[in-house]
CSV table of C-alpha atoms and ligand atoms in Angstrom, one decimal:
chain,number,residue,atom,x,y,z
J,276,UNK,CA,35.2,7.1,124.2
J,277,UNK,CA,33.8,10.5,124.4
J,278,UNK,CA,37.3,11.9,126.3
J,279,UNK,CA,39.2,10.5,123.8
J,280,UNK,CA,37.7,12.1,120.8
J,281,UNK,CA,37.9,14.9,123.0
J,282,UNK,CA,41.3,14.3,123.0
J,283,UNK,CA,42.0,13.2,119.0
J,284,UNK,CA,40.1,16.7,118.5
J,285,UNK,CA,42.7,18.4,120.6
J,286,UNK,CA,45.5,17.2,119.3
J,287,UNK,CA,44.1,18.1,115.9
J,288,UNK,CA,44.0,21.9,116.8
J,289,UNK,CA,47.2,21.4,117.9
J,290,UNK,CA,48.8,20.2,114.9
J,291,UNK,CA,47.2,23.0,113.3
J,292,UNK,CA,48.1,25.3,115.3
J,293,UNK,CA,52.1,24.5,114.9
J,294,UNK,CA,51.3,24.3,111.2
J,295,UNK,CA,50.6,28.0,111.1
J,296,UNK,CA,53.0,28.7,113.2
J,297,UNK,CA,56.1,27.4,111.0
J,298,UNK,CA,54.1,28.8,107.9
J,299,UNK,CA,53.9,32.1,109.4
J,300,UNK,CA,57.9,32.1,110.6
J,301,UNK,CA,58.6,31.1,106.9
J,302,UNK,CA,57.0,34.3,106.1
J,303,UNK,CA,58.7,36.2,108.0
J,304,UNK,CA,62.0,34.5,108.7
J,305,UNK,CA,62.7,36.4,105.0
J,306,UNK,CA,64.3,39.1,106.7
J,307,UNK,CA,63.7,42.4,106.5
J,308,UNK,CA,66.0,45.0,106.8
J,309,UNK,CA,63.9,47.9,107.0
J,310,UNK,CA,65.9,49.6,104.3
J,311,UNK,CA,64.2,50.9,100.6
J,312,UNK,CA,65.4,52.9,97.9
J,313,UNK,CA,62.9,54.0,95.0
J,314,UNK,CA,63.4,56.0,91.9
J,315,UNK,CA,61.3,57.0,89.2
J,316,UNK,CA,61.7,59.1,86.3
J,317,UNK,CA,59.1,60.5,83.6
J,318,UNK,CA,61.7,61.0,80.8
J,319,UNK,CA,64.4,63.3,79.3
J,320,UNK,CA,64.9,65.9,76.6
J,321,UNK,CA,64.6,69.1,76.4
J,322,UNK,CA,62.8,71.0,78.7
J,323,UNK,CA,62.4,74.4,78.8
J,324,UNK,CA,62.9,76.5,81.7
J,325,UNK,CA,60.3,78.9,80.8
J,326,UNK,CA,57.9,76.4,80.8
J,327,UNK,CA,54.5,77.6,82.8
J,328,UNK,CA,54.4,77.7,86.4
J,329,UNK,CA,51.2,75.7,86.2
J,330,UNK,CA,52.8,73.0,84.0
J,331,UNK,CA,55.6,72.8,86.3
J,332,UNK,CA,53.5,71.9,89.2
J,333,UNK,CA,51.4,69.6,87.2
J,334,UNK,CA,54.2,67.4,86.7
J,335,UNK,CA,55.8,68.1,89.9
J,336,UNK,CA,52.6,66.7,91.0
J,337,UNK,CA,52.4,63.6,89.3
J,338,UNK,CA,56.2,62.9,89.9
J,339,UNK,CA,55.3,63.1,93.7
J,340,UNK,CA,52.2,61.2,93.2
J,341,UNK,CA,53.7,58.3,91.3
J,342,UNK,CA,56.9,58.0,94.1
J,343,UNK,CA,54.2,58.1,97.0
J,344,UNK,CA,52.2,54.9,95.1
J,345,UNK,CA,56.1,53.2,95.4
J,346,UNK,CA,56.9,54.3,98.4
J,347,UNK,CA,53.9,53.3,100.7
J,348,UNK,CA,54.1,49.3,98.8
J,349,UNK,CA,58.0,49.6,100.1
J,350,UNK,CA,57.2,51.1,103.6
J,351,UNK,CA,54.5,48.2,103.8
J,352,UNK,CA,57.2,46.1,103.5
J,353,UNK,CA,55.8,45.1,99.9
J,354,UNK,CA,58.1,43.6,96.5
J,355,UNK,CA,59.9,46.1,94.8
J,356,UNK,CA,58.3,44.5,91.4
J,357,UNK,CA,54.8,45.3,92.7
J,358,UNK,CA,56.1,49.1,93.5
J,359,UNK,CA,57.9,49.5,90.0
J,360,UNK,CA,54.7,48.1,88.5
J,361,UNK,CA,52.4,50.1,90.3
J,362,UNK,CA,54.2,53.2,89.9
J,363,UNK,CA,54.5,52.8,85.9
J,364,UNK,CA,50.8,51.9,85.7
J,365,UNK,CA,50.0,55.3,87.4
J,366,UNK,CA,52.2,56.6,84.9
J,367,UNK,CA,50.5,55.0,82.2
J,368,UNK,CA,47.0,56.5,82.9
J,369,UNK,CA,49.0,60.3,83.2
J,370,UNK,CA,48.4,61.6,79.8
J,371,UNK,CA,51.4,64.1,80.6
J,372,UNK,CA,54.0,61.0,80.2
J,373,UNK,CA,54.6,59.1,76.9
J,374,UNK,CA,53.4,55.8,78.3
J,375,UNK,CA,50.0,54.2,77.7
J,376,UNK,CA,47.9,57.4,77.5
J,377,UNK,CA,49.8,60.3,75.9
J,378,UNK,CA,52.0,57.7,74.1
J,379,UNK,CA,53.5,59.9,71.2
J,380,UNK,CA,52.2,59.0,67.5
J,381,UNK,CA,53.9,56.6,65.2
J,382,UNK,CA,54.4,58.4,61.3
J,383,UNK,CA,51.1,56.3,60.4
J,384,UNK,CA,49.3,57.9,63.1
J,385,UNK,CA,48.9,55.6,65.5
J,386,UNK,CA,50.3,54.3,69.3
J,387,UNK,CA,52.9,51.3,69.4
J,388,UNK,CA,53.6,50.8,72.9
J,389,UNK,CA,56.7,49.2,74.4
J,390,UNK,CA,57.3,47.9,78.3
J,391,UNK,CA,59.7,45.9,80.0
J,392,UNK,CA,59.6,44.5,84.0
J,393,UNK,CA,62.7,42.6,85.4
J,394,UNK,CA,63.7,41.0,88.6
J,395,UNK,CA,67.3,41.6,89.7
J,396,UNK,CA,66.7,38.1,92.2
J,397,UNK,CA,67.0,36.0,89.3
J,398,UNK,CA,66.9,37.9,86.1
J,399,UNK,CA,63.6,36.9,85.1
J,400,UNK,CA,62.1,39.6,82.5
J,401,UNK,CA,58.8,39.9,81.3
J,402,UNK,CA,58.2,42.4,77.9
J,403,UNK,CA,56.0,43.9,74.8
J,404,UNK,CA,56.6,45.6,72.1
J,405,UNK,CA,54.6,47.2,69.4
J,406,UNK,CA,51.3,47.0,72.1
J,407,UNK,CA,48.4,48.7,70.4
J,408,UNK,CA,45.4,47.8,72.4
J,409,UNK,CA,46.3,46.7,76.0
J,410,UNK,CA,45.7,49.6,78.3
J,411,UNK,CA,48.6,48.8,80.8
J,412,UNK,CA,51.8,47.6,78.9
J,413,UNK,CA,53.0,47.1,82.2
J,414,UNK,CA,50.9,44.7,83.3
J,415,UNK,CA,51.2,42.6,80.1
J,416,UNK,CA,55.1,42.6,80.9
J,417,UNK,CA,54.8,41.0,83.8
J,418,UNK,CA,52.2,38.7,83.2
J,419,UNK,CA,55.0,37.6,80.1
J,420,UNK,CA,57.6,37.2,83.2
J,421,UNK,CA,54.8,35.3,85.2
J,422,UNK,CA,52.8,33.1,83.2
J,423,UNK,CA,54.9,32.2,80.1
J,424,UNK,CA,58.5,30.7,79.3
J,425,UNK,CA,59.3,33.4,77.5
J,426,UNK,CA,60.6,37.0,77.6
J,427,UNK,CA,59.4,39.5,74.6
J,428,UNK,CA,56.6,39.5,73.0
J,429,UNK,CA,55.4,41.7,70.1
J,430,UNK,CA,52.8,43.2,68.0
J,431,UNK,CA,49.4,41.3,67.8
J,432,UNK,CA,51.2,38.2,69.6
J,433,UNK,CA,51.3,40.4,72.8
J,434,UNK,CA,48.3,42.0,72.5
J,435,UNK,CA,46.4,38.5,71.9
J,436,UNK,CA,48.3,37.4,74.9
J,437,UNK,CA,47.0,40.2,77.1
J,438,UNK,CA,43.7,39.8,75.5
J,439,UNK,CA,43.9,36.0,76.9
J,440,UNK,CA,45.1,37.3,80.3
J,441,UNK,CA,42.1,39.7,80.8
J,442,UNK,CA,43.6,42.9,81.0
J,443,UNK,CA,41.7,45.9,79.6
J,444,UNK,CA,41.5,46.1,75.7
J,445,UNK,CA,41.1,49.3,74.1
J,446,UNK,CA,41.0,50.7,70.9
J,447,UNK,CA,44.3,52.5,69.7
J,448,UNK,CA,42.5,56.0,69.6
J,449,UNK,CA,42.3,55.7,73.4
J,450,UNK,CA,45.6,56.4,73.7
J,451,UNK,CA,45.4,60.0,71.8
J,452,UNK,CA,45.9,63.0,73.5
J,453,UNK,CA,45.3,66.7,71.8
J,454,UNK,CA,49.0,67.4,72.8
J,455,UNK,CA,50.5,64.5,71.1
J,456,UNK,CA,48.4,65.1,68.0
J,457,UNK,CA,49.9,68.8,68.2
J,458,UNK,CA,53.3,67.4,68.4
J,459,UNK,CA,52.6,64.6,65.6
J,460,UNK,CA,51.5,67.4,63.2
J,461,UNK,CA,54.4,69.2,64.2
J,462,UNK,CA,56.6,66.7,63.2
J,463,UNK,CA,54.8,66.3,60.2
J,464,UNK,CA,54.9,69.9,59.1
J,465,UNK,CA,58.4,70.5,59.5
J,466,UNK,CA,60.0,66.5,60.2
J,467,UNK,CA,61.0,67.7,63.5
J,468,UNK,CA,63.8,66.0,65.3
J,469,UNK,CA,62.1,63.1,67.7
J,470,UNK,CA,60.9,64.2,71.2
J,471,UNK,CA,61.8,62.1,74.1
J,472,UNK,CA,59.7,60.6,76.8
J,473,UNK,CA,59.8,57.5,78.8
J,474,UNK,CA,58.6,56.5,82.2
J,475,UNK,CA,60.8,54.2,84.4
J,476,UNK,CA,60.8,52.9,88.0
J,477,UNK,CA,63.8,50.7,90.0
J,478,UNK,CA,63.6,49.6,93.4
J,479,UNK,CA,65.1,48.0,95.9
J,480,UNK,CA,63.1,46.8,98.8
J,481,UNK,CA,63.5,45.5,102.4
J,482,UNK,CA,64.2,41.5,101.4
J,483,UNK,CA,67.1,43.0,99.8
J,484,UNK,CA,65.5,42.4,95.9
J,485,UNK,CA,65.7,44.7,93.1
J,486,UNK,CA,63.3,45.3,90.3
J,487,UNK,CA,63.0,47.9,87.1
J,488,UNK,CA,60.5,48.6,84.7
J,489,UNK,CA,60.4,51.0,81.7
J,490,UNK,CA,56.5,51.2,79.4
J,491,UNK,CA,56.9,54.1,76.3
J,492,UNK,CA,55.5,55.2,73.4
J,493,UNK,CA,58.6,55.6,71.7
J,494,UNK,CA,59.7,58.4,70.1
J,495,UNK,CA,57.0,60.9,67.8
J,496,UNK,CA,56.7,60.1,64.3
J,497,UNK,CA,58.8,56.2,64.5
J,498,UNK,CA,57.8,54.0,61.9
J,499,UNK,CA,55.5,51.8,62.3
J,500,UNK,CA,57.0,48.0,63.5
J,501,UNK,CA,60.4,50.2,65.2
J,502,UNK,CA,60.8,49.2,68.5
J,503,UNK,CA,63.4,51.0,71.2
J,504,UNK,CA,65.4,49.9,74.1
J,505,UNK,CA,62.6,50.1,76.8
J,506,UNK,CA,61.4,46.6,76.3
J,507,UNK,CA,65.4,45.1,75.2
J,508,UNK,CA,67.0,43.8,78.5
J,509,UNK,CA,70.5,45.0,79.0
J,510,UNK,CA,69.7,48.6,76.7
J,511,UNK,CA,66.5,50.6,78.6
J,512,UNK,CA,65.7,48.3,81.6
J,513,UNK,CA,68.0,45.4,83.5
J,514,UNK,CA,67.8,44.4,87.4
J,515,UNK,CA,70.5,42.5,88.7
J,516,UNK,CA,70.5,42.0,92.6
J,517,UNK,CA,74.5,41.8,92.5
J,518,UNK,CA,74.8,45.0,91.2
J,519,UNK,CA,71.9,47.6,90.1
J,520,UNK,CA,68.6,48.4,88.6
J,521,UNK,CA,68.5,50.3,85.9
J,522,UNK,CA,65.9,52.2,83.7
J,523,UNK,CA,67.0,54.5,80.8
J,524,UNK,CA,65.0,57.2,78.5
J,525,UNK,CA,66.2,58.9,75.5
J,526,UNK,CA,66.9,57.9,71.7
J,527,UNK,CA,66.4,54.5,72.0
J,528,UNK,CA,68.5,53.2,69.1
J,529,UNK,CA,71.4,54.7,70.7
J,530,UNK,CA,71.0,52.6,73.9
J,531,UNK,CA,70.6,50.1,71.9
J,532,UNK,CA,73.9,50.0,70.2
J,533,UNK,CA,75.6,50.7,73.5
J,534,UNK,CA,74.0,48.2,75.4
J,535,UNK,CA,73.3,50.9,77.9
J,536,UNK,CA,71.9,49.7,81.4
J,537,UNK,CA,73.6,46.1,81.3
J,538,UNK,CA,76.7,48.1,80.8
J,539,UNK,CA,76.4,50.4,83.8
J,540,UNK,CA,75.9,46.9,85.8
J,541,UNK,CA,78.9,45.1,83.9
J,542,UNK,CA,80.9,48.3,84.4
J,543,UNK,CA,79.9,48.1,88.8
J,544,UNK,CA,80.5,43.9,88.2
J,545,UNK,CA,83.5,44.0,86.4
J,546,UNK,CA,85.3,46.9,87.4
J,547,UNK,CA,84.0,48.0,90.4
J,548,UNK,CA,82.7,51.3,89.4
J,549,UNK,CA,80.2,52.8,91.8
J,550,UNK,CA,76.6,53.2,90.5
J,551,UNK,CA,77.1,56.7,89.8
J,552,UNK,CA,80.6,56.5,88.1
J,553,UNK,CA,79.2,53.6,85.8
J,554,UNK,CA,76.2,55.5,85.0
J,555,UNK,CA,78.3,58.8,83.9
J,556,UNK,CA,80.5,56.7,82.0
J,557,UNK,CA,77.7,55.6,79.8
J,558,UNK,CA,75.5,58.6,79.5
J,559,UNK,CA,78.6,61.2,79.5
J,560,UNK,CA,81.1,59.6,78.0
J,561,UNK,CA,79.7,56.7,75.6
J,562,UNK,CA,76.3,58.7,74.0
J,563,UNK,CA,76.3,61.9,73.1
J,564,UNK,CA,74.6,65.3,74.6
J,565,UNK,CA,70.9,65.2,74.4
J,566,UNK,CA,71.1,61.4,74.0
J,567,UNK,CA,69.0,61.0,77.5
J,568,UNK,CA,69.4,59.5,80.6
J,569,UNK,CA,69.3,56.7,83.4
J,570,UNK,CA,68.1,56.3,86.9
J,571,UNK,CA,69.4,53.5,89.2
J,572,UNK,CA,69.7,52.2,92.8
J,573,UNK,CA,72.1,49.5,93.6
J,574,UNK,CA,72.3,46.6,96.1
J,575,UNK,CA,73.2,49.1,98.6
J,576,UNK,CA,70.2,51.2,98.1
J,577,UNK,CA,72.5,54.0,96.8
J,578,UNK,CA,70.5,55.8,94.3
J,579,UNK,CA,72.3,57.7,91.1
J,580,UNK,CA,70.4,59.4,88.0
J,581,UNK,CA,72.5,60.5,85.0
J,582,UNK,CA,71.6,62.6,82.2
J,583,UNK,CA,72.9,64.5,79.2
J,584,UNK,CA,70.1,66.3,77.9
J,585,UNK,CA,68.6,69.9,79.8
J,586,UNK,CA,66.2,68.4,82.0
J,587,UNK,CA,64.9,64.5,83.3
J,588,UNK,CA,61.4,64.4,84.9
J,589,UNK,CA,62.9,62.5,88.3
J,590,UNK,CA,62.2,61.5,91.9
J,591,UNK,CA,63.8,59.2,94.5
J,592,UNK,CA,62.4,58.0,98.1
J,593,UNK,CA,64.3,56.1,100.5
J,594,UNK,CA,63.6,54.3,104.3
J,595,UNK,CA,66.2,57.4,105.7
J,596,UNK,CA,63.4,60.3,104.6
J,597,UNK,CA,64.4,61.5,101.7
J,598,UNK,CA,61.4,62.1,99.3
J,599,UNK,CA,62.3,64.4,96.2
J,600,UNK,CA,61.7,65.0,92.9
J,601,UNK,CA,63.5,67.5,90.5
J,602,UNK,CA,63.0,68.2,86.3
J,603,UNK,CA,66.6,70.1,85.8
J,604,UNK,CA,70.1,70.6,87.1
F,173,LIG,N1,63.8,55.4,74.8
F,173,LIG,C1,62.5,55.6,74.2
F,173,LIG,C2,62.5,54.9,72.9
F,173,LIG,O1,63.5,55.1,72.1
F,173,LIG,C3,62.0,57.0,74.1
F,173,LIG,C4,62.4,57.8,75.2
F,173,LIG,O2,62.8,57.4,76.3
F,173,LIG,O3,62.2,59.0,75.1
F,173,LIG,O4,61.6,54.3,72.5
């Protein structure tokens, strides 16, 4: 009686044992290619040159920092979704970058916050607009991509909603910076033209899946209730595993109206444009000079950025060694 418990016992482990087995090889029969391609970028506009060498390296800094957070999840073999939302949540804590802190001021003085995460697998899209107390747009984003049927949320709806999730409330004021205030009275003073800033991150990573994400401020001196392209599918961000990621920054109306980042994919889709080609076709020949810009990678892992204004705050790591980050040329 005793051997044959023994032996029921046994078999138990056994079965166990097999069980993990076929788990674990489900894990890992996803297969890996060992291939990655990450780019960020920290906005467009104009830059100057003459900017001080101390500033410069500030940013260069952070732009290094932020691709190093992606990078390592992607190396890990990690999701490209959990690198672009990593990444931008870094960004957002970077006062230097108009996302969460150092978002730019809206005319009434205050911070309305826009984000926007997508999946290029199967186009699932999480986003906010008009955020005004959740610390991490980004996060709230994907929690809307994750844990509701829907795709955009806005104003006190999305902040309620992140409220519900648990993610950290804070007060509108928390998002001031001195250097924003300086540029809000600026704009005040003389009603000068809007600055632009943005932070975006695509990825592709080793399962073959791409993901992009976009979080902003917007542009200095908006009206209140205006929101921009970051958090519109198709015009700041879009993911679309049979073609490319996309992430855009500059006058946000304008990639609006030209349906910006779906269109660099429809142009690849449709008529078989390279990433780069499609890119320059919107942001050279479609907007304007100055208009801003767009960072991509596409199924391939070819990486493009585009750009009609002086300078875009950029970087781009892939699985081949290349780690670089440029503001001009
Ligand atoms: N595109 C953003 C907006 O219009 C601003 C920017 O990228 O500079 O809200």
């Amino acid at each position: 009686m005793k051997y044959l418990s023994l032996k029921i016992f046994a078999a138990i482990i056994l079965i166990l044992a097999f069980q993990t087995l076929v788990n674990s090889d489900k894990i890992f029969a996803q297969t890996r290619s060992n291939k990655y391609t990450i780019v960020i970028h920290g906005g467009a506009g104009t830059i100057s040159k003459n900017i001080p060498d101390s500033v410069k390296q500030a940013y260069i800094g952070s732009l290094k920092y932020a691709l190093k957070i992606g990078q390592d999840i992607l190396a890990n073999g990690g999701k490209s979704v959990d690198a672009v939302e990593a990444v931008i949540k870094y960004f957002e804590s970077d006062p230097k970058f108009n996302a969460g802190i150092g978002a730019v001021f809206t005319s009434a003085g205050t911070h309305e916050l826009d984000a926007c995460i997508m999946k290029g697998k199967d186009l699932s899209t999480g986003a906010v607009a008009g955020v005004k107390h959740i610390a991490h747009p980004i996060e709230l984003a994907r929690m809307v991509m994750e844990k509701t049927p829907h795709v955009l949320f806005t104003g006190d709806g999305a902040d309620q909603l992140g409220k519900k999730f648990g993610l950290k409330w804070v007060k509108n004021s928390y998002f001031d910076t001195p250097q924003r205030k300086a540029a809000w009275e600026k704009w005040k003073a003389k009603m000068d033209k809007e600055k632009h800033g943005t932070v975006g991150c695509v990825a592709l990573d080793e399962y073959g899946n791409i993901a992009a994400g976009t979080s902003t401020g917007g542009l200095t001196g908006k009206m209140p209730g205006r929101v921009g392209d970051s958090p519109i599918v198709g015009a700041g961000t879009y993911a679309n595993n049979k073609t490319c990621g996309i992430s855009g920054t500059g006058t946000g109306e304008l990639f609006i109206k030209n349906n910006v980042a779906f269109n660099i994919s429809a142009l690849m889709e449709y008529k078989g444009m390279s990433l780069q080609q499609a890119e320059d076709e919107m942001i050279h020949h479609r907007l304007k000079p100055g208009d801003g810009g767009v960072i991509g990678v596409d199924k391939d892992g070819n990486y493009a950025f585009s750009f009609n204004t002086e300078g875009m705050f950029r970087g781009v790591a892939t699985s081949s060694g290349k780690f670089e980050v440029k503001i001009w040329e």
